[in-house]
């Protein structure tokens, strides 16, 4: 059967119920719209797959937005190293990242940076990242120049805020 209870060493996202809820988020129209926009920016040559070069550009921009926006060459080396590791994990041995592997990678990122399995939390995070790393040029969504990408403060959704207040009250 489907279990909503988690084991002591299991994150709630990975209980049976959490996995079903998370999977349903991938099909929500607003989340799909945001992922489509990110895909359009990432698939620069519009060939239906991200090659390693396109992927490395995407990772560097995302890392700059959520971890460290320094222009120091050593920091760029670290971003490249992490992007290389992520490519190996996300490409699953393929030469390109198709849309499915792309969305899986973005969901893993959202899982890491959100603390609530809600449409609102995922939309807020994905929308915030999209606004931080992309812009519209001649009606097409494209990556911002690195000099225009700044570290973003990750905004919590209302559900995450409410959850914190409940946990604080429980601690009293």
mmCIF file of N, CA, C and O in Angstrom, residues 48-145:
data_model
loop_
_atom_site.group_PDB
_atom_site.id
_atom_site.type_symbol
_atom_site.label_atom_id
_atom_site.label_comp_id
_atom_site.label_asym_id
_atom_site.label_seq_id
_atom_site.Cartn_x
_atom_site.Cartn_y
_atom_site.Cartn_z
ATOM 1 N N UNK A 48 16.174 20.274 -29.472
ATOM 2 C CA UNK A 48 15.425 19.303 -28.682
ATOM 3 C C UNK A 48 16.246 18.552 -27.656
ATOM 4 O O UNK A 48 15.770 17.590 -27.058
ATOM 5 N N UNK A 49 17.463 18.979 -27.424
ATOM 6 C CA UNK A 49 18.310 18.356 -26.414
ATOM 7 C C UNK A 49 19.415 19.304 -25.997
ATOM 8 O O UNK A 49 19.867 20.122 -26.791
ATOM 9 N N UNK A 50 19.818 19.200 -24.735
ATOM 10 C CA UNK A 50 20.920 20.026 -24.269
ATOM 11 C C UNK A 50 22.199 19.228 -24.409
ATOM 12 O O UNK A 50 22.327 18.155 -23.818
ATOM 13 N N UNK A 51 23.140 19.754 -25.187
ATOM 14 C CA UNK A 51 24.448 19.108 -25.223
ATOM 15 C C UNK A 51 25.223 19.571 -23.990
ATOM 16 O O UNK A 51 24.750 20.414 -23.216
ATOM 17 N N UNK A 52 26.392 19.020 -23.806
ATOM 18 C CA UNK A 52 27.158 19.324 -22.594
ATOM 19 C C UNK A 52 27.470 20.808 -22.483
ATOM 20 O O UNK A 52 27.391 21.385 -21.387
ATOM 21 N N UNK A 53 27.798 21.449 -23.588
ATOM 22 C CA UNK A 53 28.130 22.877 -23.553
ATOM 23 C C UNK A 53 26.928 23.700 -23.080
ATOM 24 O O UNK A 53 27.053 24.581 -22.226
ATOM 25 N N UNK A 54 25.738 23.423 -23.629
ATOM 26 C CA UNK A 54 24.530 24.142 -23.211
ATOM 27 C C UNK A 54 24.239 23.886 -21.731
ATOM 28 O O UNK A 54 23.848 24.797 -20.996
ATOM 29 N N UNK A 55 24.442 22.655 -21.311
ATOM 30 C CA UNK A 55 24.200 22.274 -19.922
ATOM 31 C C UNK A 55 25.154 23.015 -18.990
ATOM 32 O O UNK A 55 24.745 23.521 -17.946
ATOM 33 N N UNK A 56 26.432 23.075 -19.365
ATOM 34 C CA UNK A 56 27.437 23.738 -18.526
ATOM 35 C C UNK A 56 27.115 25.227 -18.378
ATOM 36 O O UNK A 56 27.272 25.790 -17.291
ATOM 37 N N UNK A 57 26.652 25.861 -19.446
ATOM 38 C CA UNK A 57 26.249 27.270 -19.379
ATOM 39 C C UNK A 57 25.089 27.416 -18.391
ATOM 40 O O UNK A 57 25.102 28.287 -17.514
ATOM 41 N N UNK A 58 24.077 26.552 -18.526
ATOM 42 C CA UNK A 58 22.917 26.607 -17.636
ATOM 43 C C UNK A 58 23.346 26.445 -16.177
ATOM 44 O O UNK A 58 22.959 27.237 -15.319
ATOM 45 N N UNK A 59 24.152 25.433 -15.903
ATOM 46 C CA UNK A 59 24.572 25.170 -14.520
ATOM 47 C C UNK A 59 25.343 26.333 -13.926
ATOM 48 O O UNK A 59 25.134 26.701 -12.773
ATOM 49 N N UNK A 60 26.227 26.908 -14.707
ATOM 50 C CA UNK A 60 27.019 28.023 -14.214
ATOM 51 C C UNK A 60 26.125 29.198 -13.823
ATOM 52 O O UNK A 60 26.315 29.827 -12.787
ATOM 53 N N UNK A 61 25.112 29.466 -14.638
ATOM 54 C CA UNK A 61 24.204 30.581 -14.360
ATOM 55 C C UNK A 61 23.353 30.295 -13.123
ATOM 56 O O UNK A 61 23.167 31.163 -12.268
ATOM 57 N N UNK A 62 22.863 29.074 -13.011
ATOM 58 C CA UNK A 62 22.041 28.706 -11.859
ATOM 59 C C UNK A 62 22.873 28.753 -10.580
ATOM 60 O O UNK A 62 22.438 29.283 -9.557
ATOM 61 N N UNK A 63 24.097 28.219 -10.642
ATOM 62 C CA UNK A 63 24.981 28.233 -9.477
ATOM 63 C C UNK A 63 25.252 29.673 -9.055
ATOM 64 O O UNK A 63 25.216 30.012 -7.880
ATOM 65 N N UNK A 64 25.493 30.528 -10.038
ATOM 66 C CA UNK A 64 25.765 31.942 -9.753
ATOM 67 C C UNK A 64 24.555 32.582 -9.051
ATOM 68 O O UNK A 64 24.714 33.386 -8.141
ATOM 69 N N UNK A 65 23.360 32.190 -9.449
ATOM 70 C CA UNK A 65 22.144 32.763 -8.869
ATOM 71 C C UNK A 65 21.864 32.252 -7.455
ATOM 72 O O UNK A 65 21.440 33.016 -6.603
ATOM 73 N N UNK A 66 22.098 30.971 -7.214
ATOM 74 C CA UNK A 66 21.654 30.443 -5.915
ATOM 75 C C UNK A 66 22.770 30.164 -4.914
ATOM 76 O O UNK A 66 22.496 30.028 -3.734
ATOM 77 N N UNK A 67 24.028 30.110 -5.386
ATOM 78 C CA UNK A 67 25.102 29.794 -4.447
ATOM 79 C C UNK A 67 26.092 30.951 -4.293
ATOM 80 O O UNK A 67 26.327 31.420 -3.190
ATOM 81 N N UNK A 68 26.681 31.391 -5.399
ATOM 82 C CA UNK A 68 27.754 32.372 -5.307
ATOM 83 C C UNK A 68 27.848 33.161 -6.601
ATOM 84 O O UNK A 68 28.141 32.603 -7.651
ATOM 85 N N UNK A 69 27.637 34.470 -6.529
ATOM 86 C CA UNK A 69 27.659 35.284 -7.749
ATOM 87 C C UNK A 69 28.990 35.991 -7.973
ATOM 88 O O UNK A 69 29.099 36.918 -8.762
ATOM 89 N N UNK A 70 30.024 35.524 -7.324
ATOM 90 C CA UNK A 70 31.349 36.126 -7.468
ATOM 91 C C UNK A 70 31.858 36.022 -8.910
ATOM 92 O O UNK A 70 31.568 35.058 -9.613
ATOM 93 N N UNK A 71 32.619 37.007 -9.330
ATOM 94 C CA UNK A 71 33.249 36.977 -10.650
ATOM 95 C C UNK A 71 34.700 36.511 -10.574
ATOM 96 O O UNK A 71 35.421 36.543 -11.562
ATOM 97 N N UNK A 72 35.121 36.069 -9.395
ATOM 98 C CA UNK A 72 36.476 35.569 -9.201
ATOM 99 C C UNK A 72 36.702 34.324 -10.069
ATOM 100 O O UNK A 72 35.891 33.406 -10.068
ATOM 101 N N UNK A 73 37.810 34.288 -10.834
ATOM 102 C CA UNK A 73 38.084 33.127 -11.696
ATOM 103 C C UNK A 73 38.124 31.796 -10.946
ATOM 104 O O UNK A 73 37.717 30.765 -11.476
ATOM 105 N N UNK A 74 38.587 31.815 -9.694
ATOM 106 C CA UNK A 74 38.609 30.578 -8.899
ATOM 107 C C UNK A 74 37.192 30.093 -8.622
ATOM 108 O O UNK A 74 36.937 28.890 -8.606
ATOM 109 N N UNK A 75 36.272 31.029 -8.398
ATOM 110 C CA UNK A 75 34.874 30.650 -8.180
ATOM 111 C C UNK A 75 34.276 30.064 -9.450
ATOM 112 O O UNK A 75 33.488 29.125 -9.402
ATOM 113 N N UNK A 76 34.661 30.623 -10.610
ATOM 114 C CA UNK A 76 34.174 30.075 -11.878
ATOM 115 C C UNK A 76 34.714 28.656 -12.073
ATOM 116 O O UNK A 76 33.996 27.777 -12.546
ATOM 117 N N UNK A 77 35.953 28.419 -11.679
ATOM 118 C CA UNK A 77 36.522 27.066 -11.754
ATOM 119 C C UNK A 77 35.700 26.098 -10.901
ATOM 120 O O UNK A 77 35.444 24.966 -11.315
ATOM 121 N N UNK A 78 35.291 26.543 -9.720
ATOM 122 C CA UNK A 78 34.480 25.703 -8.836
ATOM 123 C C UNK A 78 33.104 25.445 -9.461
ATOM 124 O O UNK A 78 32.594 24.331 -9.424
ATOM 125 N N UNK A 79 32.507 26.482 -10.057
ATOM 126 C CA UNK A 79 31.222 26.301 -10.743
ATOM 127 C C UNK A 79 31.362 25.282 -11.869
ATOM 128 O O UNK A 79 30.508 24.416 -12.050
ATOM 129 N N UNK A 80 32.457 25.370 -12.627
ATOM 130 C CA UNK A 80 32.689 24.426 -13.721
ATOM 131 C C UNK A 80 32.862 23.002 -13.204
ATOM 132 O O UNK A 80 32.360 22.049 -13.801
ATOM 133 N N UNK A 81 33.579 22.850 -12.099
ATOM 134 C CA UNK A 81 33.804 21.524 -11.520
ATOM 135 C C UNK A 81 32.480 20.895 -11.089
ATOM 136 O O UNK A 81 32.199 19.729 -11.373
ATOM 137 N N UNK A 82 31.655 21.694 -10.426
ATOM 138 C CA UNK A 82 30.355 21.194 -9.966
ATOM 139 C C UNK A 82 29.459 20.876 -11.160
ATOM 140 O O UNK A 82 28.779 19.847 -11.176
ATOM 141 N N UNK A 83 29.473 21.739 -12.170
ATOM 142 C CA UNK A 83 28.659 21.506 -13.370
ATOM 143 C C UNK A 83 29.090 20.208 -14.058
ATOM 144 O O UNK A 83 28.249 19.456 -14.558
ATOM 145 N N UNK A 84 30.372 19.936 -14.075
ATOM 146 C CA UNK A 84 30.901 18.706 -14.675
ATOM 147 C C UNK A 84 30.355 17.477 -13.920
ATOM 148 O O UNK A 84 29.908 16.506 -14.534
ATOM 149 N N UNK A 85 30.380 17.541 -12.598
ATOM 150 C CA UNK A 85 29.834 16.444 -11.774
ATOM 151 C C UNK A 85 28.337 16.285 -12.035
ATOM 152 O O UNK A 85 27.834 15.172 -12.171
ATOM 153 N N UNK A 86 27.633 17.414 -12.083
ATOM 154 C CA UNK A 86 26.188 17.370 -12.304
ATOM 155 C C UNK A 86 25.855 16.816 -13.690
ATOM 156 O O UNK A 86 24.883 16.083 -13.852
ATOM 157 N N UNK A 87 26.669 17.164 -14.695
ATOM 158 C CA UNK A 87 26.450 16.643 -16.048
ATOM 159 C C UNK A 87 26.488 15.119 -16.029
ATOM 160 O O UNK A 87 25.627 14.463 -16.600
ATOM 161 N N UNK A 88 27.488 14.573 -15.360
ATOM 162 C CA UNK A 88 27.623 13.106 -15.293
ATOM 163 C C UNK A 88 26.385 12.489 -14.654
ATOM 164 O O UNK A 88 25.875 11.468 -15.125
ATOM 165 N N UNK A 89 25.902 13.102 -13.590
ATOM 166 C CA UNK A 89 24.728 12.566 -12.893
ATOM 167 C C UNK A 89 23.446 12.759 -13.706
ATOM 168 O O UNK A 89 22.629 11.850 -13.817
ATOM 169 N N UNK A 90 23.269 13.944 -14.290
ATOM 170 C CA UNK A 90 22.008 14.265 -14.960
ATOM 171 C C UNK A 90 21.886 13.680 -16.365
ATOM 172 O O UNK A 90 20.794 13.371 -16.819
ATOM 173 N N UNK A 91 23.003 13.532 -17.066
ATOM 174 C CA UNK A 91 22.937 13.023 -18.445
ATOM 175 C C UNK A 91 22.774 11.510 -18.494
ATOM 176 O O UNK A 91 22.408 10.961 -19.535
ATOM 177 N N UNK A 92 23.053 10.853 -17.372
ATOM 178 C CA UNK A 92 22.910 9.388 -17.285
ATOM 179 C C UNK A 92 23.657 8.678 -18.415
ATOM 180 O O UNK A 92 23.183 7.690 -18.974
ATOM 181 N N UNK A 93 24.827 9.215 -18.785
ATOM 182 C CA UNK A 93 25.648 8.583 -19.809
ATOM 183 C C UNK A 93 25.279 8.939 -21.240
ATOM 184 O O UNK A 93 25.921 8.491 -22.183
ATOM 185 N N UNK A 94 24.248 9.758 -21.424
ATOM 186 C CA UNK A 94 23.836 10.173 -22.772
ATOM 187 C C UNK A 94 24.657 11.386 -23.220
ATOM 188 O O UNK A 94 25.241 12.079 -22.402
ATOM 189 N N UNK A 95 24.653 11.638 -24.526
ATOM 190 C CA UNK A 95 25.367 12.795 -25.076
ATOM 191 C C UNK A 95 24.589 14.090 -24.893
ATOM 192 O O UNK A 95 25.148 15.179 -25.021
ATOM 193 N N UNK A 96 23.297 13.972 -24.669
ATOM 194 C CA UNK A 96 22.444 15.147 -24.469
ATOM 195 C C UNK A 96 21.488 14.900 -23.310
ATOM 196 O O UNK A 96 21.261 13.760 -22.899
ATOM 197 N N UNK A 97 20.944 15.985 -22.830
ATOM 198 C CA UNK A 97 19.900 15.939 -21.821
ATOM 199 C C UNK A 97 18.594 16.166 -22.567
ATOM 200 O O UNK A 97 18.416 17.234 -23.161
ATOM 201 N N UNK A 98 17.717 15.171 -22.589
ATOM 202 C CA UNK A 98 16.418 15.382 -23.214
ATOM 203 C C UNK A 98 15.517 16.111 -22.218
ATOM 204 O O UNK A 98 15.915 16.373 -21.076
ATOM 205 N N UNK A 99 14.311 16.430 -22.639
ATOM 206 C CA UNK A 99 13.406 17.214 -21.783
ATOM 207 C C UNK A 99 13.106 16.486 -20.475
ATOM 208 O O UNK A 99 13.059 17.107 -19.416
ATOM 209 N N UNK A 100 12.950 15.168 -20.517
ATOM 210 C CA UNK A 100 12.650 14.399 -19.300
ATOM 211 C C UNK A 100 13.798 14.486 -18.295
ATOM 212 O O UNK A 100 13.589 14.742 -17.114
ATOM 213 N N UNK A 101 15.024 14.276 -18.770
ATOM 214 C CA UNK A 101 16.176 14.366 -17.862
ATOM 215 C C UNK A 101 16.372 15.806 -17.372
ATOM 216 O O UNK A 101 16.767 16.037 -16.231
ATOM 217 N N UNK A 102 16.070 16.765 -18.237
ATOM 218 C CA UNK A 102 16.133 18.178 -17.867
ATOM 219 C C UNK A 102 15.168 18.469 -16.705
ATOM 220 O O UNK A 102 15.555 19.065 -15.707
ATOM 221 N N UNK A 103 13.908 18.023 -16.837
ATOM 222 C CA UNK A 103 12.930 18.297 -15.774
ATOM 223 C C UNK A 103 13.291 17.544 -14.500
ATOM 224 O O UNK A 103 13.105 18.071 -13.404
ATOM 225 N N UNK A 104 13.838 16.355 -14.633
ATOM 226 C CA UNK A 104 14.278 15.612 -13.448
ATOM 227 C C UNK A 104 15.359 16.397 -12.711
ATOM 228 O O UNK A 104 15.326 16.523 -11.480
ATOM 229 N N UNK A 105 16.310 16.941 -13.458
ATOM 230 C CA UNK A 105 17.392 17.723 -12.847
ATOM 231 C C UNK A 105 16.837 18.958 -12.135
ATOM 232 O O UNK A 105 17.244 19.273 -11.006
ATOM 233 N N UNK A 106 15.886 19.643 -12.775
ATOM 234 C CA UNK A 106 15.305 20.835 -12.150
ATOM 235 C C UNK A 106 14.478 20.483 -10.920
ATOM 236 O O UNK A 106 14.469 21.237 -9.946
ATOM 237 N N UNK A 107 13.814 19.336 -10.951
ATOM 238 C CA UNK A 107 13.055 18.928 -9.767
ATOM 239 C C UNK A 107 13.978 18.581 -8.614
ATOM 240 O O UNK A 107 13.678 18.888 -7.455
ATOM 241 N N UNK A 108 15.106 17.964 -8.896
ATOM 242 C CA UNK A 108 16.066 17.684 -7.828
ATOM 243 C C UNK A 108 16.580 18.989 -7.228
ATOM 244 O O UNK A 108 16.742 19.099 -6.007
ATOM 245 N N UNK A 109 16.811 19.982 -8.068
ATOM 246 C CA UNK A 109 17.234 21.292 -7.589
ATOM 247 C C UNK A 109 16.140 21.916 -6.711
ATOM 248 O O UNK A 109 16.418 22.410 -5.621
ATOM 249 N N UNK A 110 14.913 21.864 -7.189
ATOM 250 C CA UNK A 110 13.796 22.429 -6.414
ATOM 251 C C UNK A 110 13.617 21.675 -5.097
ATOM 252 O O UNK A 110 13.354 22.291 -4.061
ATOM 253 N N UNK A 111 13.779 20.356 -5.128
ATOM 254 C CA UNK A 111 13.679 19.578 -3.890
ATOM 255 C C UNK A 111 14.679 20.073 -2.856
ATOM 256 O O UNK A 111 14.377 20.165 -1.669
ATOM 257 N N UNK A 112 15.866 20.370 -3.327
ATOM 258 C CA UNK A 112 16.935 20.801 -2.425
ATOM 259 C C UNK A 112 16.649 22.174 -1.810
ATOM 260 O O UNK A 112 16.961 22.408 -0.649
ATOM 261 N N UNK A 113 16.063 23.070 -2.599
ATOM 262 C CA UNK A 113 15.911 24.457 -2.160
ATOM 263 C C UNK A 113 14.520 24.815 -1.659
ATOM 264 O O UNK A 113 14.309 25.939 -1.215
ATOM 265 N N UNK A 114 13.551 23.914 -1.783
ATOM 266 C CA UNK A 114 12.221 24.183 -1.216
ATOM 267 C C UNK A 114 12.004 23.215 -0.063
ATOM 268 O O UNK A 114 12.649 22.184 0.025
ATOM 269 N N UNK A 115 11.084 23.552 0.792
ATOM 270 C CA UNK A 115 10.840 22.714 1.970
ATOM 271 C C UNK A 115 9.368 22.351 2.090
ATOM 272 O O UNK A 115 8.878 22.120 3.181
ATOM 273 N N UNK A 116 8.711 22.312 0.952
ATOM 274 C CA UNK A 116 7.280 22.046 0.945
ATOM 275 C C UNK A 116 6.913 21.455 -0.414
ATOM 276 O O UNK A 116 7.313 21.986 -1.444
ATOM 277 N N UNK A 117 6.187 20.349 -0.412
ATOM 278 C CA UNK A 117 5.756 19.714 -1.666
ATOM 279 C C UNK A 117 4.450 20.347 -2.133
ATOM 280 O O UNK A 117 3.416 19.700 -2.173
ATOM 281 N N UNK A 118 4.522 21.634 -2.475
ATOM 282 C CA UNK A 118 3.311 22.316 -2.940
ATOM 283 C C UNK A 118 3.590 22.984 -4.276
ATOM 284 O O UNK A 118 4.732 23.339 -4.587
ATOM 285 N N UNK A 119 2.535 23.151 -5.056
ATOM 286 C CA UNK A 119 2.639 23.868 -6.326
ATOM 287 C C UNK A 119 3.201 25.258 -6.065
ATOM 288 O O UNK A 119 4.096 25.729 -6.775
ATOM 289 N N UNK A 120 2.702 25.907 -5.021
ATOM 290 C CA UNK A 120 3.141 27.271 -4.715
ATOM 291 C C UNK A 120 4.650 27.333 -4.463
ATOM 292 O O UNK A 120 5.342 28.193 -5.012
ATOM 293 N N UNK A 121 5.179 26.421 -3.662
ATOM 294 C CA UNK A 121 6.610 26.443 -3.326
ATOM 295 C C UNK A 121 7.470 26.202 -4.560
ATOM 296 O O UNK A 121 8.456 26.903 -4.788
ATOM 297 N N UNK A 122 7.089 25.219 -5.368
ATOM 298 C CA UNK A 122 7.876 24.911 -6.564
ATOM 299 C C UNK A 122 7.782 26.039 -7.585
ATOM 300 O O UNK A 122 8.779 26.411 -8.199
ATOM 301 N N UNK A 123 6.590 26.603 -7.775
ATOM 302 C CA UNK A 123 6.428 27.725 -8.712
ATOM 303 C C UNK A 123 7.227 28.937 -8.251
ATOM 304 O O UNK A 123 7.854 29.614 -9.064
ATOM 305 N N UNK A 124 7.184 29.192 -6.960
ATOM 306 C CA UNK A 124 7.905 30.347 -6.439
ATOM 307 C C UNK A 124 9.406 30.181 -6.684
ATOM 308 O O UNK A 124 10.070 31.096 -7.167
ATOM 309 N N UNK A 125 9.938 29.001 -6.363
ATOM 310 C CA UNK A 125 11.365 28.755 -6.558
ATOM 311 C C UNK A 125 11.744 28.798 -8.044
ATOM 312 O O UNK A 125 12.675 29.504 -8.442
ATOM 313 N N UNK A 126 11.024 28.046 -8.875
ATOM 314 C CA UNK A 126 11.346 28.007 -10.309
ATOM 315 C C UNK A 126 11.171 29.379 -10.956
ATOM 316 O O UNK A 126 11.977 29.786 -11.793
ATOM 317 N N UNK A 127 10.124 30.098 -10.560
ATOM 318 C CA UNK A 127 9.890 31.442 -11.098
ATOM 319 C C UNK A 127 10.982 32.413 -10.687
ATOM 320 O O UNK A 127 11.444 33.236 -11.490
ATOM 321 N N UNK A 128 11.408 32.293 -9.451
ATOM 322 C CA UNK A 128 12.462 33.173 -8.944
ATOM 323 C C UNK A 128 13.777 32.912 -9.686
ATOM 324 O O UNK A 128 14.464 33.846 -10.092
ATOM 325 N N UNK A 129 14.103 31.650 -9.871
ATOM 326 C CA UNK A 129 15.329 31.306 -10.617
ATOM 327 C C UNK A 129 15.209 31.796 -12.056
ATOM 328 O O UNK A 129 16.139 32.383 -12.597
ATOM 329 N N UNK A 130 14.069 31.525 -12.687
ATOM 330 C CA UNK A 130 13.869 31.944 -14.088
ATOM 331 C C UNK A 130 14.063 33.455 -14.212
ATOM 332 O O UNK A 130 14.766 33.917 -15.107
ATOM 333 N N UNK A 131 13.472 34.211 -13.310
ATOM 334 C CA UNK A 131 13.594 35.675 -13.364
ATOM 335 C C UNK A 131 15.026 36.137 -13.103
ATOM 336 O O UNK A 131 15.444 37.185 -13.595
ATOM 337 N N UNK A 132 15.773 35.364 -12.326
ATOM 338 C CA UNK A 132 17.147 35.736 -11.986
ATOM 339 C C UNK A 132 18.120 35.458 -13.127
ATOM 340 O O UNK A 132 19.061 36.218 -13.345
ATOM 341 N N UNK A 133 17.893 34.373 -13.878
ATOM 342 C CA UNK A 133 18.889 33.958 -14.883
ATOM 343 C C UNK A 133 18.464 34.174 -16.332
ATOM 344 O O UNK A 133 19.267 33.984 -17.235
ATOM 345 N N UNK A 134 17.199 34.562 -16.577
ATOM 346 C CA UNK A 134 16.748 34.757 -17.953
ATOM 347 C C UNK A 134 16.158 36.146 -18.152
ATOM 348 O O UNK A 134 15.817 36.839 -17.193
ATOM 349 N N UNK A 135 16.022 36.506 -19.417
ATOM 350 C CA UNK A 135 15.350 37.750 -19.791
ATOM 351 C C UNK A 135 14.740 37.540 -21.178
ATOM 352 O O UNK A 135 15.052 36.566 -21.860
ATOM 353 N N UNK A 136 13.892 38.450 -21.579
ATOM 354 C CA UNK A 136 13.282 38.386 -22.905
ATOM 355 C C UNK A 136 14.063 39.289 -23.856
ATOM 356 O O UNK A 136 14.343 40.437 -23.537
ATOM 357 N N UNK A 137 14.402 38.743 -25.007
ATOM 358 C CA UNK A 137 15.068 39.513 -26.058
ATOM 359 C C UNK A 137 14.334 39.217 -27.358
ATOM 360 O O UNK A 137 14.252 38.059 -27.775
ATOM 361 N N UNK A 138 13.756 40.257 -27.942
ATOM 362 C CA UNK A 138 12.988 40.112 -29.187
ATOM 363 C C UNK A 138 11.931 39.000 -29.081
ATOM 364 O O UNK A 138 11.777 38.182 -29.986
ATOM 365 N N UNK A 139 11.246 38.966 -27.944
ATOM 366 C CA UNK A 139 10.163 38.008 -27.755
ATOM 367 C C UNK A 139 10.603 36.581 -27.454
ATOM 368 O O UNK A 139 9.775 35.681 -27.387
ATOM 369 N N UNK A 140 11.896 36.365 -27.245
ATOM 370 C CA UNK A 140 12.404 35.017 -26.952
ATOM 371 C C UNK A 140 13.110 35.033 -25.602
ATOM 372 O O UNK A 140 13.856 35.963 -25.291
ATOM 373 N N UNK A 141 12.872 33.992 -24.813
ATOM 374 C CA UNK A 141 13.525 33.913 -23.511
ATOM 375 C C UNK A 141 14.948 33.382 -23.699
ATOM 376 O O UNK A 141 15.170 32.389 -24.389
ATOM 377 N N UNK A 142 15.901 34.103 -23.118
ATOM 378 C CA UNK A 142 17.320 33.753 -23.249
ATOM 379 C C UNK A 142 18.002 33.920 -21.891
ATOM 380 O O UNK A 142 17.474 34.562 -20.990
ATOM 381 N N UNK A 143 19.198 33.331 -21.768
ATOM 382 C CA UNK A 143 19.985 33.518 -20.552
ATOM 383 C C UNK A 143 20.443 34.964 -20.451
ATOM 384 O O UNK A 143 20.812 35.574 -21.454
ATOM 385 N N UNK A 144 20.449 35.484 -19.237
ATOM 386 C CA UNK A 144 21.057 36.790 -18.993
ATOM 387 C C UNK A 144 22.570 36.641 -19.106
ATOM 388 O O UNK A 144 23.128 35.564 -18.869
ATOM 389 N N UNK A 145 23.222 37.730 -19.427
ATOM 390 C CA UNK A 145 24.671 37.773 -19.368
ATOM 391 C C UNK A 145 25.077 37.557 -17.902
ATOM 392 O O UNK A 145 24.400 38.025 -16.991
#
